[in-house]
PDB file of C-alpha atoms in Angstrom:
ATOM      1  CA  ASP A   1     -10.175 -21.784   0.197  1.00 59.00           C
ATOM      2  CA  ALA A   2     -13.557 -20.117  -0.098  1.00 67.00           C
ATOM      3  CA  GLY A   3     -16.321 -22.395  -1.323  1.00 92.00           C
ATOM      4  CA  ILE A   4     -16.564 -21.265  -4.931  1.00 96.00           C
ATOM      5  CA  THR A   5     -17.160 -23.650  -7.806  1.00 96.00           C
ATOM      6  CA  GLN A   6     -17.068 -22.612 -11.430  1.00 97.00           C
ATOM      7  CA  SER A   7     -18.454 -24.760 -14.211  1.00 97.00           C
ATOM      8  CA  PRO A   8     -17.422 -25.742 -16.724  1.00 97.00           C
ATOM      9  CA  ARG A   9     -13.672 -25.442 -16.143  1.00 96.00           C
ATOM     10  CA  HIS A  10     -12.906 -25.612 -19.852  1.00 97.00           C
ATOM     11  CA  LYS A  11     -15.086 -25.006 -22.871  1.00 97.00           C
ATOM     12  CA  VAL A  12     -14.578 -24.710 -26.593  1.00 98.00           C
ATOM     13  CA  THR A  13     -17.450 -23.231 -28.548  1.00 97.00           C
ATOM     14  CA  GLU A  14     -18.147 -21.895 -31.999  1.00 97.00           C
ATOM     15  CA  THR A  15     -18.611 -18.282 -32.962  1.00 97.00           C
ATOM     16  CA  GLY A  16     -22.228 -17.220 -32.719  1.00 97.00           C
ATOM     17  CA  THR A  17     -23.343 -19.808 -30.200  1.00 97.00           C
ATOM     18  CA  PRO A  18     -24.680 -18.903 -26.751  1.00 96.00           C
ATOM     19  CA  VAL A  19     -22.588 -19.881 -23.743  1.00 97.00           C
ATOM     20  CA  THR A  20     -23.437 -19.850 -20.039  1.00 98.00           C
ATOM     21  CA  LEU A  21     -20.859 -20.060 -17.278  1.00 98.00           C
ATOM     22  CA  ARG A  22     -21.917 -20.850 -13.754  1.00 98.00           C
ATOM     23  CA  CYS A  23     -20.517 -19.725 -10.428  1.00 98.00           C
ATOM     24  CA  HIS A  24     -21.740 -21.432  -7.284  1.00 98.00           C
ATOM     25  CA  GLN A  25     -20.782 -20.389  -3.749  1.00 97.00           C
ATOM     26  CA  THR A  26     -21.385 -21.979  -0.379  1.00 96.00           C
ATOM     27  CA  GLU A  27     -20.296 -18.970   1.717  1.00 95.00           C
ATOM     28  CA  ASN A  28     -23.602 -17.067   1.603  1.00 95.00           C
ATOM     29  CA  HIS A  29     -21.717 -13.929   0.537  1.00 94.00           C
ATOM     30  CA  ARG A  30     -23.808 -11.079  -0.770  1.00 94.00           C
ATOM     31  CA  TYR A  31     -21.485  -9.836  -3.498  1.00 93.00           C
ATOM     32  CA  MET A  32     -20.464 -11.815  -6.561  1.00 94.00           C
ATOM     33  CA  TYR A  33     -18.351 -10.742  -9.515  1.00 94.00           C
ATOM     34  CA  TRP A  34     -17.367 -11.950 -12.953  1.00 96.00           C
ATOM     35  CA  TYR A  35     -13.940 -11.004 -14.306  1.00 95.00           C
ATOM     36  CA  ARG A  36     -12.053 -11.875 -17.437  1.00 96.00           C
ATOM     37  CA  GLN A  37      -8.301 -12.264 -17.484  1.00 94.00           C
ATOM     38  CA  ASP A  38      -6.299 -11.526 -20.612  1.00 93.00           C
ATOM     39  CA  PRO A  39      -2.539 -11.141 -21.110  1.00 87.00           C
ATOM     40  CA  GLY A  40      -1.504  -7.517 -20.862  1.00 85.00           C
ATOM     41  CA  HIS A  41      -4.810  -6.475 -19.316  1.00 88.00           C
ATOM     42  CA  GLY A  42      -4.831  -8.094 -15.895  1.00 87.00           C
ATOM     43  CA  LEU A  43      -8.330  -8.679 -14.584  1.00 91.00           C
ATOM     44  CA  ARG A  44     -11.265  -6.649 -15.806  1.00 93.00           C
ATOM     45  CA  LEU A  45     -14.711  -6.610 -14.247  1.00 93.00           C
ATOM     46  CA  ILE A  46     -17.557  -7.733 -16.509  1.00 96.00           C
ATOM     47  CA  HIS A  47     -20.589  -7.628 -14.208  1.00 95.00           C
ATOM     48  CA  TYR A  48     -21.240  -7.858 -10.515  1.00 93.00           C
ATOM     49  CA  SER A  49     -24.133  -8.573  -8.215  1.00 94.00           C
ATOM     50  CA  TYR A  50     -24.969  -7.084  -4.840  1.00 92.00           C
ATOM     51  CA  GLY A  51     -27.887  -9.357  -4.071  1.00 93.00           C
ATOM     52  CA  VAL A  52     -30.497 -11.642  -5.562  1.00 94.00           C
ATOM     53  CA  LYS A  53     -31.754 -10.079  -8.783  1.00 93.00           C
ATOM     54  CA  ASP A  54     -29.491  -7.043  -8.217  1.00 94.00           C
ATOM     55  CA  THR A  55     -26.757  -6.729 -10.800  1.00 95.00           C
ATOM     56  CA  ASP A  56     -24.766  -3.985 -12.462  1.00 93.00           C
ATOM     57  CA  LYS A  57     -22.288  -3.544 -15.282  1.00 94.00           C
ATOM     58  CA  GLY A  58     -18.553  -3.486 -14.944  1.00 91.00           C
ATOM     59  CA  GLU A  59     -15.790  -2.189 -17.143  1.00 89.00           C
ATOM     60  CA  VAL A  60     -16.216  -4.622 -20.059  1.00 95.00           C
ATOM     61  CA  SER A  61     -19.875  -5.645 -20.065  1.00 96.00           C
ATOM     62  CA  ASP A  62     -20.667  -5.453 -23.792  1.00 96.00           C
ATOM     63  CA  GLY A  63     -21.709  -8.841 -25.164  1.00 96.00           C
ATOM     64  CA  TYR A  64     -22.349 -10.305 -21.710  1.00 98.00           C
ATOM     65  CA  SER A  65     -25.382 -10.651 -19.491  1.00 97.00           C
ATOM     66  CA  VAL A  66     -25.773 -12.045 -15.988  1.00 98.00           C
ATOM     67  CA  SER A  67     -28.456 -13.389 -13.730  1.00 97.00           C
ATOM     68  CA  ARG A  68     -28.685 -14.122 -10.049  1.00 97.00           C
ATOM     69  CA  SER A  69     -31.893 -15.852  -8.991  1.00 96.00           C
ATOM     70  CA  LYS A  70     -30.393 -17.368  -5.835  1.00 96.00           C
ATOM     71  CA  THR A  71     -27.762 -16.130  -3.401  1.00 96.00           C
ATOM     72  CA  GLU A  72     -25.473 -19.002  -4.249  1.00 97.00           C
ATOM     73  CA  ASP A  73     -25.542 -18.878  -8.046  1.00 98.00           C
ATOM     74  CA  PHE A  74     -24.316 -16.221 -10.460  1.00 98.00           C
ATOM     75  CA  LEU A  75     -24.563 -16.985 -14.166  1.00 98.00           C
ATOM     76  CA  LEU A  76     -22.638 -15.290 -16.951  1.00 98.00           C
ATOM     77  CA  THR A  77     -24.081 -15.589 -20.461  1.00 98.00           C
ATOM     78  CA  LEU A  78     -22.463 -14.794 -23.747  1.00 97.00           C
ATOM     79  CA  GLU A  79     -25.491 -14.372 -25.993  1.00 94.00           C
ATOM     80  CA  SER A  80     -23.520 -14.897 -29.215  1.00 97.00           C
ATOM     81  CA  ALA A  81     -19.909 -15.792 -28.596  1.00 97.00           C
ATOM     82  CA  THR A  82     -17.158 -14.034 -30.550  1.00 97.00           C
ATOM     83  CA  SER A  83     -13.457 -14.804 -30.834  1.00 97.00           C
ATOM     84  CA  SER A  84     -12.662 -11.698 -28.775  1.00 97.00           C
ATOM     85  CA  GLN A  85     -14.383 -13.381 -25.852  1.00 98.00           C
ATOM     86  CA  THR A  86     -11.779 -16.118 -25.753  1.00 98.00           C
ATOM     87  CA  SER A  87     -10.405 -15.650 -22.262  1.00 97.00           C
ATOM     88  CA  VAL A  88     -10.156 -17.042 -18.764  1.00 95.00           C
ATOM     89  CA  TYR A  89     -13.182 -16.113 -16.695  1.00 97.00           C
ATOM     90  CA  PHE A  90     -13.027 -15.827 -12.924  1.00 95.00           C
ATOM     91  CA  CYS A  91     -15.865 -15.592 -10.489  1.00 96.00           C
ATOM     92  CA  ALA A  92     -15.245 -13.876  -7.160  1.00 94.00           C
ATOM     93  CA  ILE A  93     -17.248 -13.333  -4.000  1.00 94.00           C
ATOM     94  CA  SER A  94     -17.042 -10.903  -1.125  1.00 91.00           C
ATOM     95  CA  GLU A  95     -18.918 -10.684   2.128  1.00 89.00           C
ATOM     96  CA  SER A  96     -19.485  -6.955   1.904  1.00 84.00           C
ATOM     97  CA  ARG A  97     -18.752  -4.123  -0.495  1.00 77.00           C
ATOM     98  CA  ASP A  98     -15.669  -3.120   1.453  1.00 79.00           C
ATOM     99  CA  THR A  99     -13.978  -6.458   2.025  1.00 83.00           C
ATOM    100  CA  GLU A 100     -11.625  -8.314  -0.232  1.00 86.00           C
ATOM    101  CA  ALA A 101     -12.851 -10.781  -2.791  1.00 89.00           C
ATOM    102  CA  PHE A 102     -12.076 -14.485  -3.026  1.00 92.00           C
ATOM    103  CA  PHE A 103     -11.717 -16.057  -6.427  1.00 93.00           C
ATOM    104  CA  GLY A 104     -12.872 -19.275  -8.033  1.00 94.00           C
ATOM    105  CA  GLN A 105     -10.659 -21.593 -10.061  1.00 93.00           C
ATOM    106  CA  GLY A 106     -11.534 -20.037 -13.391  1.00 94.00           C
ATOM    107  CA  THR A 107     -13.093 -21.170 -16.660  1.00 96.00           C
ATOM    108  CA  ARG A 108     -10.993 -21.235 -19.797  1.00 96.00           C
ATOM    109  CA  LEU A 109     -13.258 -20.403 -22.744  1.00 98.00           C
ATOM    110  CA  THR A 110     -12.110 -20.712 -26.325  1.00 98.00           C
ATOM    111  CA  VAL A 111     -14.307 -19.386 -29.130  1.00 97.00           C
ATOM    112  CA  VAL A 112     -13.355 -20.792 -32.546  1.00 97.00           C
TER     113      VAL A 112
ATOM    114  CA  ALA B   1     -10.481   7.309 -13.117  1.00 70.00           C
ATOM    115  CA  GLN B   2      -8.092   5.332 -10.972  1.00 78.00           C
ATOM    116  CA  SER B   3      -5.304   3.299 -12.496  1.00 87.00           C
ATOM    117  CA  VAL B   4      -2.653   0.880 -11.299  1.00 92.00           C
ATOM    118  CA  SER B   5       0.829   0.534 -12.723  1.00 94.00           C
ATOM    119  CA  GLN B   6       3.085  -2.448 -12.159  1.00 95.00           C
ATOM    120  CA  HIS B   7       6.525  -1.575 -13.409  1.00 86.00           C
ATOM    121  CA  ASN B   8       8.044  -4.980 -13.971  1.00 86.00           C
ATOM    122  CA  HIS B   9       6.139  -7.417 -16.137  1.00 91.00           C
ATOM    123  CA  HIS B  10       8.611 -10.266 -15.899  1.00 95.00           C
ATOM    124  CA  VAL B  11      11.169 -10.782 -13.143  1.00 97.00           C
ATOM    125  CA  ILE B  12      13.679 -13.605 -12.906  1.00 97.00           C
ATOM    126  CA  LEU B  13      15.477 -14.255  -9.622  1.00 97.00           C
ATOM    127  CA  SER B  14      17.636 -16.954  -8.145  1.00 97.00           C
ATOM    128  CA  GLU B  15      16.521 -18.669  -4.964  1.00 97.00           C
ATOM    129  CA  ALA B  16      17.397 -16.701  -1.795  1.00 97.00           C
ATOM    130  CA  ALA B  17      17.472 -13.404  -3.676  1.00 98.00           C
ATOM    131  CA  SER B  18      15.423 -10.519  -2.330  1.00 98.00           C
ATOM    132  CA  LEU B  19      12.282  -9.436  -4.116  1.00 97.00           C
ATOM    133  CA  GLU B  20      10.654  -6.085  -4.581  1.00 97.00           C
ATOM    134  CA  LEU B  21       7.762  -5.619  -7.005  1.00 97.00           C
ATOM    135  CA  GLY B  22       6.649  -2.097  -7.708  1.00 96.00           C
ATOM    136  CA  CYS B  23       3.054  -0.888  -7.695  1.00 96.00           C
ATOM    137  CA  ASN B  24       1.891   2.675  -8.156  1.00 96.00           C
ATOM    138  CA  TYR B  25      -1.642   3.926  -8.351  1.00 93.00           C
ATOM    139  CA  SER B  26      -3.306   7.128  -9.383  1.00 90.00           C
ATOM    140  CA  TYR B  27      -6.153   8.270  -7.184  1.00 83.00           C
ATOM    141  CA  GLY B  28      -6.216  11.235  -4.903  1.00 75.00           C
ATOM    142  CA  GLY B  29      -8.566   9.993  -2.220  1.00 81.00           C
ATOM    143  CA  THR B  30      -8.663   7.221   0.328  1.00 84.00           C
ATOM    144  CA  VAL B  31      -7.686   3.825  -1.049  1.00 87.00           C
ATOM    145  CA  ASN B  32      -7.572   0.219  -0.018  1.00 90.00           C
ATOM    146  CA  LEU B  33      -4.730  -1.796  -1.520  1.00 93.00           C
ATOM    147  CA  PHE B  34      -4.254  -5.474  -2.243  1.00 94.00           C
ATOM    148  CA  TRP B  35      -1.675  -7.887  -3.560  1.00 97.00           C
ATOM    149  CA  TYR B  36      -2.888 -11.137  -5.060  1.00 96.00           C
ATOM    150  CA  VAL B  37      -0.833 -14.104  -6.231  1.00 96.00           C
ATOM    151  CA  GLN B  38      -1.724 -16.550  -8.976  1.00 94.00           C
ATOM    152  CA  TYR B  39       0.283 -19.780  -9.091  1.00 94.00           C
ATOM    153  CA  PRO B  40       0.479 -21.523 -12.484  1.00 91.00           C
ATOM    154  CA  GLY B  41      -2.937 -22.850 -13.441  1.00 86.00           C
ATOM    155  CA  GLN B  42      -4.501 -21.638 -10.209  1.00 88.00           C
ATOM    156  CA  HIS B  43      -6.919 -18.943  -9.133  1.00 88.00           C
ATOM    157  CA  LEU B  44      -5.984 -15.659  -7.500  1.00 92.00           C
ATOM    158  CA  GLN B  45      -5.259 -15.774  -3.800  1.00 93.00           C
ATOM    159  CA  LEU B  46      -4.984 -12.812  -1.471  1.00 94.00           C
ATOM    160  CA  LEU B  47      -1.423 -12.238  -0.247  1.00 96.00           C
ATOM    161  CA  LEU B  48      -2.040  -9.155   1.832  1.00 95.00           C
ATOM    162  CA  LYS B  49      -4.171  -6.053   2.091  1.00 94.00           C
ATOM    163  CA  TYR B  50      -3.999  -2.538   3.422  1.00 93.00           C
ATOM    164  CA  PHE B  51      -7.089  -0.754   4.682  1.00 90.00           C
ATOM    165  CA  SER B  52      -5.778   1.589   7.381  1.00 89.00           C
ATOM    166  CA  GLY B  53      -3.312   1.806  10.247  1.00 92.00           C
ATOM    167  CA  ASP B  54       0.305   0.626  10.056  1.00 95.00           C
ATOM    168  CA  PRO B  55       1.489   1.227   6.483  1.00 95.00           C
ATOM    169  CA  LEU B  56       3.780  -1.808   6.692  1.00 97.00           C
ATOM    170  CA  VAL B  57       1.578  -4.790   6.081  1.00 97.00           C
ATOM    171  CA  LYS B  58       2.611  -8.383   6.566  1.00 96.00           C
ATOM    172  CA  GLY B  59       0.964 -11.115   4.569  1.00 95.00           C
ATOM    173  CA  ILE B  60       1.186 -14.837   4.078  1.00 93.00           C
ATOM    174  CA  LYS B  61       4.306 -16.778   3.058  1.00 94.00           C
ATOM    175  CA  GLY B  62       6.728 -14.116   4.329  1.00 96.00           C
ATOM    176  CA  PHE B  63       5.552 -11.338   2.028  1.00 97.00           C
ATOM    177  CA  GLU B  64       5.125  -7.755   3.154  1.00 97.00           C
ATOM    178  CA  ALA B  65       4.194  -4.482   1.504  1.00 98.00           C
ATOM    179  CA  GLU B  66       4.610  -0.873   2.420  1.00 96.00           C
ATOM    180  CA  PHE B  67       2.048   1.794   1.666  1.00 95.00           C
ATOM    181  CA  ILE B  68       3.728   5.137   0.992  1.00 95.00           C
ATOM    182  CA  LYS B  69       0.940   7.636   0.529  1.00 92.00           C
ATOM    183  CA  SER B  70       3.167  10.463  -0.662  1.00 92.00           C
ATOM    184  CA  LYS B  71       4.488   8.270  -3.464  1.00 94.00           C
ATOM    185  CA  PHE B  72       1.159   6.578  -4.280  1.00 94.00           C
ATOM    186  CA  SER B  73       3.001   3.290  -3.965  1.00 96.00           C
ATOM    187  CA  PHE B  74       2.381  -0.136  -2.459  1.00 97.00           C
ATOM    188  CA  ASN B  75       5.460  -2.209  -3.220  1.00 97.00           C
ATOM    189  CA  LEU B  76       5.618  -5.901  -2.424  1.00 97.00           C
ATOM    190  CA  ARG B  77       8.731  -7.325  -0.788  1.00 98.00           C
ATOM    191  CA  LYS B  78      10.168 -10.623   0.350  1.00 98.00           C
ATOM    192  CA  PRO B  79      13.684 -10.933   1.775  1.00 97.00           C
ATOM    193  CA  SER B  80      14.444 -14.358   0.356  1.00 97.00           C
ATOM    194  CA  VAL B  81      12.437 -15.976  -2.440  1.00 98.00           C
ATOM    195  CA  GLN B  82      11.929 -19.679  -2.988  1.00 97.00           C
ATOM    196  CA  TRP B  83      11.277 -21.665  -6.128  1.00 96.00           C
ATOM    197  CA  SER B  84       7.685 -22.108  -4.929  1.00 96.00           C
ATOM    198  CA  ASP B  85       7.166 -18.345  -5.198  1.00 97.00           C
ATOM    199  CA  THR B  86       7.146 -18.665  -8.984  1.00 97.00           C
ATOM    200  CA  ALA B  87       3.794 -17.121  -9.870  1.00 97.00           C
ATOM    201  CA  GLU B  88       2.113 -14.038 -11.232  1.00 96.00           C
ATOM    202  CA  TYR B  89       1.515 -11.167  -8.813  1.00 97.00           C
ATOM    203  CA  PHE B  90      -1.253  -8.609  -9.134  1.00 95.00           C
ATOM    204  CA  CYS B  91      -1.557  -5.304  -7.363  1.00 96.00           C
ATOM    205  CA  ALA B  92      -5.067  -3.909  -6.953  1.00 93.00           C
ATOM    206  CA  VAL B  93      -6.508  -0.664  -5.643  1.00 90.00           C
ATOM    207  CA  LYS B  94      -9.996   0.131  -4.424  1.00 87.00           C
ATOM    208  CA  SER B  95     -11.121   3.701  -4.241  1.00 80.00           C
ATOM    209  CA  SER B  96     -14.203   4.905  -2.409  1.00 69.00           C
ATOM    210  CA  GLY B  97     -17.165   2.691  -3.020  1.00 69.00           C
ATOM    211  CA  GLY B  98     -17.471  -1.018  -3.044  1.00 69.00           C
ATOM    212  CA  TYR B  99     -15.212  -3.795  -4.266  1.00 65.00           C
ATOM    213  CA  GLN B 100     -16.640  -3.313  -7.745  1.00 68.00           C
ATOM    214  CA  LYS B 101     -14.411  -0.249  -7.820  1.00 73.00           C
ATOM    215  CA  VAL B 102     -11.248  -2.345  -7.601  1.00 83.00           C
ATOM    216  CA  THR B 103      -8.768  -1.863 -10.418  1.00 88.00           C
ATOM    217  CA  PHE B 104      -6.131  -4.521 -11.050  1.00 91.00           C
ATOM    218  CA  GLY B 105      -2.667  -4.015 -12.465  1.00 93.00           C
ATOM    219  CA  ILE B 106      -1.618  -6.103 -15.449  1.00 93.00           C
ATOM    220  CA  GLY B 107       0.489  -8.379 -13.291  1.00 94.00           C
ATOM    221  CA  THR B 108       4.158  -9.274 -12.800  1.00 96.00           C
ATOM    222  CA  LYS B 109       5.362 -12.750 -13.639  1.00 96.00           C
ATOM    223  CA  LEU B 110       8.016 -13.912 -11.203  1.00 97.00           C
ATOM    224  CA  GLN B 111      10.250 -16.798 -12.120  1.00 97.00           C
ATOM    225  CA  VAL B 112      12.529 -18.162  -9.399  1.00 97.00           C
ATOM    226  CA  ILE B 113      15.420 -20.277 -10.573  1.00 96.00           C
ATOM    227  CA  PRO B 114      16.616 -23.018  -8.199  1.00 92.00           C
TER     228      PRO B 114
END
């Protein structure tokens, strides 16, 4: 398995609180992605990064921000969590823009 | 915009039965195609991929898929399933551009009964 670690693996938080999820990789891959997985929707891209300090929005970016200050770390922040952000969040990495992505173990986030 | 359609959302098979999961996409240009598998409680793992060349692609664990360009399809097959194949399967398509352009289907849950 690719060296991808997501933390935390599970989190319960209250509506309106900020939440940060961390993705750490040991593969030195340039591209990193954050997805959310919801029943009936498959995986949807939230944000992605193509290098240190280089990020862009995905399909469902509203309410989320990201940062990448080091190659190995990609942070996803929910500035003010809402119940609609209850989901399983997956980080993925790819070596180049044209190669397949490898996924982390996921973070199950519940917003109550 | 590209889209991916997986026809069967829940499939139940007995062990040793043959499997075919449908995947159709809508995009008129060059595509790369993927099948991922997600075992219960696990992350997504790549089963196989098609980029170019032979349209019959063989992947891990005895799975294969055939790219039929004229039908915009990339169906996943396995001649004889095992209980350990119980999982959710996702088809994904990448159009021109980087991996950020990948669109996933909503998934097919496969349950194999011993």
